[in-house]
Short mmCIF file of C-alpha atoms and ligand atoms in Angstrom, two decimals:
data_model
loop_
_atom_site.label_atom_id
_atom_site.label_comp_id
_atom_site.label_asym_id
_atom_site.label_seq_id
_atom_site.Cartn_x
_atom_site.Cartn_y
_atom_site.Cartn_z
CA MET A 14 3.43 19.02 -6.00
CA LEU A 15 1.33 20.70 -3.32
CA PRO A 16 0.50 24.39 -3.85
CA PHE A 17 3.17 25.37 -1.37
CA ALA A 18 2.92 29.05 -2.23
CA SER A 19 -0.62 29.17 -0.85
CA LEU A 20 0.03 26.81 2.07
CA LEU A 21 3.26 28.22 3.45
CA LEU A 22 2.53 31.79 4.41
CA VAL A 23 5.29 33.99 5.68
CA ASP A 24 4.78 37.18 7.62
CA ARG A 25 7.90 39.32 7.79
CA ARG A 26 6.40 41.55 10.51
CA LEU A 27 6.55 38.68 13.03
CA ALA A 28 9.48 38.32 15.40
CA THR A 29 9.80 34.65 14.40
CA PRO A 30 12.51 34.25 11.70
CA VAL A 31 11.21 33.38 8.23
CA TYR A 32 12.94 29.98 8.11
CA GLN A 33 11.20 29.02 11.38
CA GLN A 34 7.84 30.14 10.01
CA LEU A 35 8.46 27.97 6.96
CA ALA A 36 9.49 24.99 9.08
CA ALA A 37 6.36 25.39 11.24
CA GLY A 38 4.22 25.61 8.09
CA ILE A 39 5.70 22.39 6.71
CA VAL A 40 5.14 20.65 10.06
CA ARG A 41 1.47 21.68 9.87
CA GLN A 42 1.20 20.16 6.39
CA ILE A 43 2.76 16.92 7.68
CA GLN A 44 0.46 16.87 10.72
CA SER A 45 -2.59 17.50 8.57
CA GLY A 46 -1.74 14.47 6.45
CA ARG A 47 -1.16 16.44 3.26
CA LEU A 48 2.50 15.46 3.29
CA PRO A 49 2.39 11.75 4.23
CA PRO A 50 5.45 9.90 5.55
CA GLY A 51 7.95 9.17 2.77
CA THR A 52 6.82 12.06 0.53
CA ARG A 53 9.64 13.52 -1.46
CA MET A 54 10.01 17.24 -0.72
CA PRO A 55 10.74 19.69 -3.53
CA SER A 56 14.37 20.71 -3.72
CA THR A 57 15.36 23.83 -1.80
CA ARG A 58 16.12 25.54 -5.12
CA ARG A 59 12.69 24.79 -6.57
CA LEU A 60 10.77 25.69 -3.45
CA SER A 61 12.72 28.91 -2.99
CA GLN A 62 11.74 29.90 -6.53
CA GLU A 63 8.12 29.03 -5.95
CA LEU A 64 7.96 30.96 -2.69
CA GLY A 65 10.08 33.84 -3.89
CA LEU A 66 12.52 33.43 -1.01
CA HIS A 67 16.26 33.18 -0.77
CA ARG A 68 17.44 29.63 -1.22
CA GLN A 69 19.48 29.78 1.97
CA THR A 70 16.26 30.34 3.92
CA LEU A 71 14.93 27.03 2.57
CA VAL A 72 18.20 25.30 3.38
CA MET A 73 17.89 26.48 6.99
CA ALA A 74 14.22 25.47 7.20
CA TYR A 75 14.97 21.94 5.93
CA ALA A 76 17.96 21.61 8.27
CA GLU A 77 15.71 22.61 11.18
CA LEU A 78 13.07 20.06 10.15
CA GLN A 79 15.71 17.38 9.80
CA ALA A 80 17.07 18.19 13.27
CA GLN A 81 13.55 17.94 14.68
CA GLY A 82 12.96 14.59 13.01
CA TRP A 83 10.25 15.69 10.57
CA LEU A 84 12.39 15.31 7.43
CA GLU A 85 15.07 12.82 6.45
CA SER A 86 17.82 13.60 4.00
CA ILE A 87 18.92 10.84 1.62
CA PRO A 88 22.27 11.60 -0.05
CA ARG A 89 21.98 12.51 -3.74
CA ARG A 90 18.21 12.04 -3.68
CA GLY A 91 17.01 14.91 -1.50
CA TYR A 92 14.67 15.46 1.45
CA PHE A 93 11.74 13.18 2.38
CA VAL A 94 9.06 13.36 5.04
CA ALA A 95 10.34 11.03 7.78
CA THR A 96 9.02 7.51 7.35
CA HIS A 97 8.61 6.80 11.08
CA LEU A 98 5.85 9.43 11.40
CA PRO A 99 2.27 8.16 11.82
CA VAL A 100 0.04 8.20 8.77
CA VAL A 101 -2.69 10.83 9.13
CA THR A 102 -5.83 10.97 7.02
CA PRO A 103 -5.81 14.35 5.30
CA HIS A 104 -8.36 16.89 6.54
CA ALA A 105 -10.54 18.79 4.16
CA LEU A 106 -8.80 22.08 3.52
CA ALA A 107 -11.65 24.04 5.06
CA ALA A 108 -11.38 22.13 8.33
CA ILE A 109 -7.82 23.16 8.90
CA VAL A 110 -7.46 25.82 11.53
CA PRO A 111 -5.30 28.68 10.37
CA ALA A 112 -1.89 28.63 12.02
CA HIS A 113 -2.37 31.83 13.99
CA VAL A 114 -5.69 30.88 15.65
CA TYR A 115 -5.56 29.22 19.08
CA PRO A 116 -8.50 26.83 19.58
CA ALA A 117 -11.43 28.46 21.31
CA HIS A 118 -12.45 25.20 23.00
CA THR A 119 -10.74 22.08 24.26
CA GLY A 120 -11.06 18.88 22.27
CA PHE A 121 -11.78 16.97 25.51
CA ALA A 122 -14.32 17.05 28.32
CA PHE A 123 -13.51 18.45 31.76
CA THR A 124 -15.25 19.66 34.92
CA ALA A 125 -16.19 23.23 34.14
CA GLU A 126 -18.54 23.58 37.09
CA ILE A 127 -16.55 25.00 39.98
CA PRO A 128 -19.08 26.12 42.62
CA LEU A 129 -17.60 29.59 43.02
CA PRO A 130 -19.70 32.60 42.05
CA GLN A 131 -18.28 34.75 39.29
CA SER A 132 -15.28 36.65 40.59
CA PRO A 133 -16.37 40.05 41.82
CA ALA A 134 -15.32 43.01 39.69
CA GLN A 135 -11.84 44.05 40.67
CA ALA A 136 -12.61 46.59 43.38
CA HIS A 137 -9.36 48.46 43.09
CA GLN A 138 -9.73 49.14 39.39
CA PHE A 139 -12.25 51.83 40.38
CA PRO A 140 -11.13 55.27 41.56
CA LEU A 141 -12.71 54.48 44.94
CA ALA A 142 -13.67 51.15 46.45
CA PHE A 143 -15.51 49.79 49.44
CA ASP A 144 -13.72 46.47 49.28
CA ASP A 145 -14.37 43.42 51.43
CA GLY A 146 -12.10 44.63 54.23
CA PHE A 147 -8.61 44.74 52.81
CA PRO A 148 -5.68 46.65 54.25
CA ASP A 149 -4.31 49.92 52.90
CA VAL A 150 -1.37 48.65 50.89
CA ARG A 151 0.01 52.20 50.87
CA LEU A 152 0.77 51.80 54.58
CA ALA A 153 2.24 48.30 54.33
CA PRO A 154 6.02 47.96 54.79
CA VAL A 155 6.50 46.85 51.20
CA GLY A 156 9.87 48.60 50.97
CA LEU A 157 11.19 46.71 54.00
CA LEU A 158 9.89 43.45 52.60
CA ALA A 159 11.49 44.14 49.22
CA ARG A 160 14.80 44.92 50.91
CA ALA A 161 14.65 41.76 53.01
CA TYR A 162 13.78 39.69 49.91
CA ARG A 163 16.69 41.12 47.98
CA SER A 164 19.09 40.56 50.81
CA VAL A 165 17.99 36.94 51.34
CA ALA A 166 18.10 36.20 47.62
CA ARG A 167 21.66 37.51 47.32
CA ARG A 168 23.09 35.87 50.44
CA ALA A 169 25.36 32.95 49.67
CA SER A 170 24.03 31.07 52.70
CA SER A 171 20.52 31.29 51.23
CA ARG A 172 21.40 29.65 47.95
CA ARG A 173 19.72 26.42 49.00
CA HIS A 174 16.43 28.34 49.08
CA LEU A 175 16.68 28.71 45.32
CA TYR A 176 16.41 24.94 44.91
CA TYR A 177 13.32 22.91 45.68
CA GLY A 178 12.70 23.08 49.40
CA PRO A 179 10.31 21.72 52.00
CA GLY A 180 6.61 21.73 51.04
CA GLN A 181 5.82 22.54 54.66
CA GLY A 182 7.53 25.94 54.40
CA THR A 183 11.02 26.97 55.50
CA GLU A 184 11.96 25.82 58.97
CA HIS A 185 13.10 29.31 59.90
CA LEU A 186 9.71 30.89 59.13
CA ARG A 187 7.86 28.06 60.85
CA LYS A 188 9.95 28.54 64.00
CA VAL A 189 9.55 32.31 64.00
CA LEU A 190 5.85 32.02 63.34
CA ALA A 191 5.38 29.42 66.08
CA GLU A 192 6.96 31.89 68.52
CA GLU A 193 4.81 34.72 67.19
CA LEU A 194 1.58 32.72 67.42
CA ARG A 195 2.52 31.52 70.91
CA ALA A 196 3.15 35.08 72.06
CA THR A 197 0.20 36.81 70.39
CA ARG A 198 -2.48 34.12 70.27
CA GLY A 199 -1.74 31.72 73.08
CA LEU A 200 -1.17 28.78 70.71
CA ARG A 201 1.15 26.31 72.43
CA ILE A 202 2.77 25.10 69.26
CA THR A 203 6.12 24.39 67.66
CA ALA A 204 7.30 24.55 64.05
CA ASP A 205 5.95 21.00 63.55
CA ASN A 206 2.40 22.27 64.00
CA ILE A 207 2.67 24.67 61.09
CA LEU A 208 2.26 24.33 57.35
CA ILE A 209 3.07 27.53 55.49
CA THR A 210 0.42 27.98 52.80
CA ARG A 211 -0.20 30.50 50.04
CA GLY A 212 -2.91 32.07 52.22
CA SER A 213 -5.85 31.07 54.39
CA GLN A 214 -7.74 29.92 51.34
CA MET A 215 -5.22 27.18 50.67
CA GLY A 216 -5.56 26.05 54.29
CA ILE A 217 -9.35 25.98 53.95
CA CYS A 218 -9.20 24.03 50.71
CA LEU A 219 -6.63 21.49 51.97
CA THR A 220 -8.69 20.89 55.11
CA ALA A 221 -11.84 20.43 53.04
CA GLN A 222 -10.10 17.96 50.73
CA LEU A 223 -8.61 15.95 53.60
CA LEU A 224 -11.83 15.73 55.57
CA LEU A 225 -14.80 15.77 53.28
CA ARG A 226 -16.37 13.15 51.05
CA PRO A 227 -19.58 13.53 49.01
CA GLY A 228 -22.59 13.84 51.30
CA ASP A 229 -20.61 14.78 54.42
CA ALA A 230 -22.22 17.50 56.54
CA VAL A 231 -20.44 20.81 57.05
CA VAL A 232 -21.89 23.44 59.37
CA VAL A 233 -21.51 27.10 58.41
CA GLY A 234 -23.25 30.34 59.35
CA GLN A 235 -26.53 31.38 57.77
CA THR A 236 -24.35 33.75 55.83
CA SER A 237 -20.70 32.82 55.71
CA TYR A 238 -17.52 33.44 53.76
CA TYR A 239 -18.63 32.44 50.29
CA VAL A 240 -15.26 31.19 49.04
CA ALA A 241 -15.03 28.79 51.98
CA ASP A 242 -18.57 27.62 51.17
CA ALA A 243 -17.41 26.93 47.63
CA ALA A 244 -14.36 24.95 48.78
CA PHE A 245 -16.63 22.70 50.87
CA ARG A 246 -19.18 22.28 48.11
CA ALA A 247 -16.44 21.34 45.65
CA THR A 248 -15.91 18.13 47.64
CA GLY A 249 -19.57 17.14 47.29
CA ALA A 250 -20.25 17.91 50.95
CA GLN A 251 -23.60 19.41 51.97
CA LEU A 252 -23.73 22.70 53.82
CA LEU A 253 -25.94 22.98 56.89
CA ARG A 254 -26.55 26.59 57.90
CA VAL A 255 -27.08 27.81 61.43
CA PRO A 256 -28.23 31.31 62.44
CA VAL A 257 -25.74 34.02 63.32
CA ASP A 258 -26.83 36.70 65.81
CA ALA A 259 -25.08 39.55 67.59
CA HIS A 260 -22.90 37.02 69.43
CA GLY A 261 -21.85 34.90 66.51
CA LEU A 262 -22.88 31.40 65.46
CA ASP A 263 -25.88 29.99 67.31
CA VAL A 264 -24.13 27.10 69.01
CA ASN A 265 -27.38 25.68 70.40
CA ALA A 266 -28.47 25.20 66.80
CA VAL A 267 -25.19 23.36 66.17
CA GLN A 268 -25.97 21.11 69.14
CA THR A 269 -29.40 20.32 67.73
CA LEU A 270 -27.84 19.38 64.39
CA CYS A 271 -25.33 17.11 66.13
CA GLN A 272 -28.22 15.23 67.71
CA GLN A 273 -29.84 14.74 64.33
CA GLN A 274 -26.94 13.61 62.16
CA PRO A 275 -23.16 13.19 62.08
CA ILE A 276 -21.27 16.42 61.45
CA ARG A 277 -17.85 16.23 59.87
CA LEU A 278 -16.68 19.84 59.93
CA LEU A 279 -17.73 23.25 61.23
CA TYR A 280 -16.32 26.43 59.72
CA VAL A 281 -16.12 29.50 61.90
CA THR A 282 -14.55 32.98 61.89
CA PRO A 283 -14.96 33.57 65.64
CA HIS A 284 -12.91 36.71 66.02
CA HIS A 285 -15.02 38.60 63.48
CA HIS A 286 -17.66 36.58 61.72
CA HIS A 287 -17.48 36.99 57.96
CA PRO A 288 -19.40 38.93 56.73
CA THR A 289 -21.25 40.35 59.74
CA THR A 290 -18.11 41.14 61.86
CA VAL A 291 -19.67 39.95 65.18
CA THR A 292 -17.45 38.21 67.73
CA LEU A 293 -18.29 34.74 69.01
CA ARG A 294 -19.14 35.08 72.74
CA ALA A 295 -16.92 33.33 75.27
CA ASP A 296 -19.56 30.85 76.51
CA ARG A 297 -20.37 29.85 72.91
CA ARG A 298 -16.69 29.27 72.22
CA LEU A 299 -16.41 26.85 75.10
CA GLN A 300 -19.68 25.16 74.21
CA LEU A 301 -18.48 24.75 70.63
CA LEU A 302 -15.19 23.14 71.67
CA GLN A 303 -17.08 20.76 73.95
CA LEU A 304 -19.48 19.81 71.18
CA ALA A 305 -16.60 19.20 68.78
CA ALA A 306 -14.83 16.96 71.30
CA THR A 307 -18.00 15.05 72.14
CA HIS A 308 -19.22 14.56 68.56
CA ARG A 309 -15.72 14.31 67.09
CA PHE A 310 -16.15 16.86 64.35
CA ALA A 311 -13.41 19.19 63.17
CA VAL A 312 -13.58 22.93 63.71
CA LEU A 313 -11.95 24.98 60.97
CA GLU A 314 -11.11 28.29 62.60
CA ASP A 315 -10.41 31.00 60.02
CA ASP A 316 -8.75 33.86 61.87
CA TYR A 317 -8.40 36.10 58.84
CA ASP A 318 -8.17 39.46 60.62
CA TYR A 319 -6.96 38.67 64.12
CA ASP A 320 -4.47 41.51 64.15
CA PHE A 321 -7.13 44.20 64.07
CA HIS A 322 -9.00 44.88 67.28
CA TYR A 323 -9.74 48.33 68.68
CA ALA A 324 -11.81 48.17 71.84
CA SER A 325 -9.90 45.67 73.95
CA SER A 326 -7.28 43.00 73.73
CA PRO A 327 -8.12 40.41 71.14
CA ILE A 328 -10.04 37.35 72.18
CA LEU A 329 -7.74 34.37 71.96
CA PRO A 330 -8.53 31.91 69.20
CA LEU A 331 -10.53 28.76 69.85
CA ALA A 332 -7.37 26.87 68.96
CA SER A 333 -5.66 28.23 72.10
CA ALA A 334 -8.20 26.42 74.31
CA ASP A 335 -8.51 23.23 72.29
CA ALA A 336 -7.37 20.26 74.36
CA ALA A 337 -9.01 17.60 72.18
CA GLY A 338 -7.23 18.35 68.89
CA SER A 339 -10.49 19.42 67.26
CA VAL A 340 -9.36 22.69 65.73
CA VAL A 341 -7.55 23.36 62.47
CA TYR A 342 -6.49 27.00 62.58
CA VAL A 343 -5.77 29.08 59.47
CA GLY A 344 -4.51 32.61 59.06
CA SER A 345 -2.46 34.70 56.68
CA LEU A 346 -0.59 37.90 56.03
CA SER A 347 -3.17 39.07 53.51
CA LYS A 348 -4.72 41.54 55.94
CA SER A 349 -1.57 42.13 58.01
CA LEU A 350 0.56 43.08 54.98
CA ALA A 351 -1.14 42.85 51.60
CA PRO A 352 -3.44 40.33 49.91
CA SER A 353 -1.09 39.64 47.01
CA ILE A 354 1.67 38.47 49.35
CA ARG A 355 0.62 34.88 49.27
CA VAL A 356 1.83 33.63 52.62
CA GLY A 357 -0.45 32.08 55.20
CA TYR A 358 -0.42 29.21 57.66
CA LEU A 359 -2.34 26.19 58.81
CA VAL A 360 -1.90 25.08 62.42
CA ALA A 361 -2.89 21.60 63.62
CA PRO A 362 -1.49 18.50 65.30
CA PRO A 363 1.59 17.21 63.38
CA GLY A 364 -0.10 14.22 61.67
CA PHE A 365 -2.64 16.51 60.05
CA VAL A 366 0.04 19.02 59.10
CA GLN A 367 2.01 16.28 57.38
CA ALA A 368 -1.00 15.01 55.44
CA ALA A 369 -1.87 18.58 54.42
CA THR A 370 1.73 19.11 53.31
CA ARG A 371 1.62 16.02 51.10
CA LEU A 372 -1.68 17.11 49.59
CA ARG A 373 -0.37 20.61 49.02
CA ARG A 374 2.57 19.21 47.10
CA LEU A 375 0.17 17.71 44.57
CA VAL A 376 -0.82 21.17 43.38
CA ASP A 377 1.96 23.41 44.59
CA ILE A 378 5.26 21.74 45.34
CA GLN A 379 6.22 24.45 47.80
CA GLY A 380 5.88 28.16 48.50
CA ASP A 381 8.35 30.90 47.67
CA SER A 382 11.18 30.08 50.10
CA ILE A 383 12.96 33.39 49.61
CA LEU A 384 9.75 35.28 50.42
CA GLU A 385 9.19 33.06 53.44
CA GLU A 386 12.70 33.80 54.70
CA ALA A 387 12.22 37.53 54.11
CA ILE A 388 8.98 37.49 56.09
CA ALA A 389 10.68 35.57 58.88
CA GLU A 390 13.21 38.43 59.08
CA LEU A 391 10.48 41.05 59.29
CA TYR A 392 8.89 39.15 62.15
CA ARG A 393 12.21 38.64 63.89
CA ASN A 394 13.34 42.23 63.82
CA GLY A 395 9.93 43.53 64.93
CA ASP A 396 9.03 45.30 61.67
CA ILE A 397 5.68 43.56 61.34
CA ARG A 398 4.64 44.28 64.92
CA ARG A 399 5.68 47.95 64.61
CA TYR A 400 3.76 48.30 61.38
CA LEU A 401 0.68 46.62 62.84
CA ARG A 402 0.60 49.02 65.81
CA LYS A 403 0.61 51.93 63.37
CA ALA A 404 -1.97 50.33 61.06
CA VAL A 405 -4.35 49.54 63.95
CA ARG A 406 -4.35 53.21 65.01
CA ALA A 407 -5.03 54.35 61.43
CA TYR A 408 -7.78 51.79 60.88
CA GLU A 409 -9.49 52.60 64.18
CA ALA A 410 -9.75 56.26 63.09
CA ARG A 411 -11.07 55.18 59.68
CA ARG A 412 -13.65 52.87 61.26
CA ASP A 413 -14.86 55.74 63.48
CA LEU A 414 -15.05 58.11 60.57
CA LEU A 415 -16.95 55.66 58.36
CA CYS A 416 -19.49 55.05 61.13
CA GLU A 417 -19.97 58.80 61.67
CA LEU A 418 -20.39 59.39 57.95
CA LEU A 419 -22.89 56.55 57.60
CA HIS A 420 -24.92 58.04 60.46
CA SER A 421 -24.85 61.54 59.10
CA GLN A 422 -25.42 60.75 55.41
CA LEU A 423 -27.38 57.52 55.33
CA GLY A 424 -28.84 57.54 58.83
CA GLY A 425 -32.45 56.90 57.84
CA ARG A 426 -31.59 54.12 55.40
CA VAL A 427 -29.10 51.91 57.23
CA SER A 428 -28.45 50.18 60.52
CA PHE A 429 -25.16 48.81 61.75
CA GLN A 430 -23.12 48.03 64.84
CA LYS A 431 -19.73 49.65 65.08
CA PRO A 432 -17.41 46.62 64.89
CA ASN A 433 -14.89 46.25 67.70
CA GLY A 434 -12.30 44.99 65.27
CA GLY A 435 -11.66 43.93 61.72
CA LEU A 436 -11.51 46.03 58.59
CA ALA A 437 -15.17 46.32 57.56
CA VAL A 438 -18.60 47.45 58.76
CA TRP A 439 -21.66 45.30 58.09
CA VAL A 440 -24.41 47.65 56.96
CA ARG A 441 -28.05 46.59 56.64
CA PHE A 442 -30.41 48.57 54.45
CA ALA A 443 -33.93 49.21 55.73
CA PRO A 444 -36.31 49.49 54.07
CA PRO A 445 -34.78 46.92 51.68
CA LEU A 446 -33.55 48.24 48.37
CA SER A 447 -32.08 46.79 45.23
CA LEU A 448 -28.39 46.40 46.01
CA PRO A 449 -27.50 45.44 42.42
CA ALA A 450 -29.02 48.78 41.33
CA VAL A 451 -27.10 50.65 44.04
CA ALA A 452 -23.87 48.89 43.07
CA ALA A 453 -24.40 49.62 39.39
CA ARG A 454 -25.10 53.30 39.99
CA ALA A 455 -22.17 53.66 42.41
CA ARG A 456 -19.84 52.08 39.87
CA GLN A 457 -21.01 54.52 37.22
CA LEU A 458 -20.03 57.25 39.67
CA GLY A 459 -16.58 55.70 40.15
CA LEU A 460 -17.15 53.86 43.44
CA TYR A 461 -16.93 50.09 43.70
CA VAL A 462 -19.39 48.40 46.04
CA ASN A 463 -20.39 44.80 45.60
CA ASP A 464 -24.00 43.97 44.87
CA GLY A 465 -24.61 42.00 48.06
CA SER A 466 -25.20 38.72 46.25
CA PHE A 467 -22.23 36.96 47.87
CA TYR A 468 -23.83 37.25 51.27
CA ASP A 469 -27.12 35.69 50.24
CA ALA A 470 -25.71 32.17 50.11
CA GLY A 471 -28.21 30.92 52.68
CA ARG A 472 -30.98 32.07 50.37
CA ALA A 473 -32.20 34.54 53.00
CA PRO A 474 -31.54 37.92 51.35
CA GLN A 475 -29.35 39.86 53.74
CA ASN A 476 -29.99 43.26 52.19
CA ALA A 477 -26.67 44.24 53.58
CA LEU A 478 -23.21 45.20 52.43
CA ARG A 479 -19.83 44.71 53.97
CA LEU A 480 -18.06 48.02 53.63
CA GLY A 481 -14.29 47.76 54.01
CA PHE A 482 -12.90 50.99 55.44
CA ALA A 483 -9.22 50.25 55.92
CA SER A 484 -8.00 50.87 52.39
CA LEU A 485 -9.57 54.36 52.19
CA ASN A 486 -7.99 57.41 53.80
CA GLU A 487 -10.09 60.16 55.37
CA THR A 488 -10.63 62.15 52.17
CA GLU A 489 -11.47 59.01 50.22
CA LEU A 490 -13.89 57.81 52.89
CA ARG A 491 -15.78 61.11 52.79
CA GLU A 492 -16.06 60.98 49.03
CA ALA A 493 -16.97 57.27 49.02
CA VAL A 494 -19.85 57.75 51.48
CA ARG A 495 -21.07 60.81 49.56
CA VAL A 496 -21.17 58.73 46.35
CA LEU A 497 -22.81 55.79 48.11
CA ALA A 498 -25.50 58.07 49.52
CA GLN A 499 -26.11 59.47 46.04
CA ALA A 500 -26.32 55.95 44.56
CA VAL A 501 -28.77 54.88 47.28
CA ALA A 502 -30.91 57.97 46.65
CA GLU A 503 -30.93 57.45 42.89
CA ALA A 504 -31.14 53.66 42.61
C1 PLP B 611 -12.93 35.23 55.91
C2 PLP B 611 -11.82 35.07 54.92
N1 PLP B 611 -11.15 33.91 54.90
C3 PLP B 611 -10.15 33.70 54.02
C4 PLP B 611 -9.80 34.65 53.11
C5 PLP B 611 -8.72 34.32 52.13
O1 PLP B 611 -7.62 35.03 52.39
P1 PLP B 611 -6.14 34.66 51.97
O2 PLP B 611 -6.16 33.39 51.20
O3 PLP B 611 -5.71 35.82 51.17
O4 PLP B 611 -5.42 34.53 53.25
C6 PLP B 611 -10.46 35.88 53.09
C7 PLP B 611 -10.10 36.91 52.11
O5 PLP B 611 -10.60 37.98 52.05
C8 PLP B 611 -11.50 36.09 54.02
O6 PLP B 611 -12.19 37.23 54.05
#
């Protein structure tokens, strides 16, 4: 007989009942080959004596194993390891992983190389943070959203939303959003032009997957949103970088590229270029649309912070002037409400929306229909617009304050343009300094700033930081700039 007392270990401190621990232990012995098919098991009486357990515990363990098909009971003869189980060559005892250890590595190969830089430290784990330009979630109408969610979830007429629903997003939200985007952004669309996504990033990734094959050329800014870069690279596409100046992407450089080789996709954040915050000038917008129509490349317009503009009315998206069907437009509620509310949208001609919906279903059958319905209600009753008016006023004051503080406390070290919209200021350091050292020192002092490496994708060091101001109130902004100035002085 096997030395069951040393093989079947029981830990009474665990929540798992003892008989289940025993059953699991016996299964491991069967799987390891030490109890081959057909082996006669010791009687429950004998094993209970050997293990020092109550016999009834063994009776329950054997019954469990019989129910699971590991043991067979033969009347008047006892319990046997089921004969239909595969024969396994026994492992050396030492090679057997203890039951409580989960394997540290897979036993199979997989693609571990995802071209995304290490996730940045979680900015909001620090007492203060200059994030990438995220909203102040303390101002967001989370209470109203929670109430709407609860009310939709409880409504009898909403019960269907608890079943699987449309991968494209609920029809109600798509209709409300089509109206909203028509009214605020001049997009002449209907619900059929919209796929509700989990955020802009999903829209970017779906577009990349639908369009790009290895070797395809994608045009992006000299510095550009690094997660979008990664989504394009993941398809095997090659990134071609064009300069970005005070008026956005250099569209003449795009034209030159088009004359040299086929371009498949161009990614642009025209309202406020990420990370530099500059707005794409009107003539360049028109020139870009013409180029796209002529050379038949797609324009992926990421309008991640359209709702925030301070100096004038917002400039309408490229998509509002696109007659050729060149533009795929993505946006989300991450900046308008809160980043963890994973609701965004992709807008395009219906054929593309349908293909994107099918592709989305491969990884994410659908979104959260109840949440989508709740958001539709907040749009419909004007809550989101009211909140945005309030948030824009607060963020404008914070932008002004950050710019004043940067002038007064870091004036000799930095240069920047006050952005006319968005939630961040792009700050260049001159003379150049070690941003990783500044970031490290600031973090020691309790302030998160990133180390600038995400903006250096084009291999031209930017020596700049994107300082998000929206999530810091006045007191926090003053303290954050004081700490940054100290970190700059000491680094
Ligand atoms: C330029 C840009 N695009 C897309 C995203 C992704 O946003 P989400 O997927 O939360 O909508 C972000 C997030 O910060 C961003 O800055």
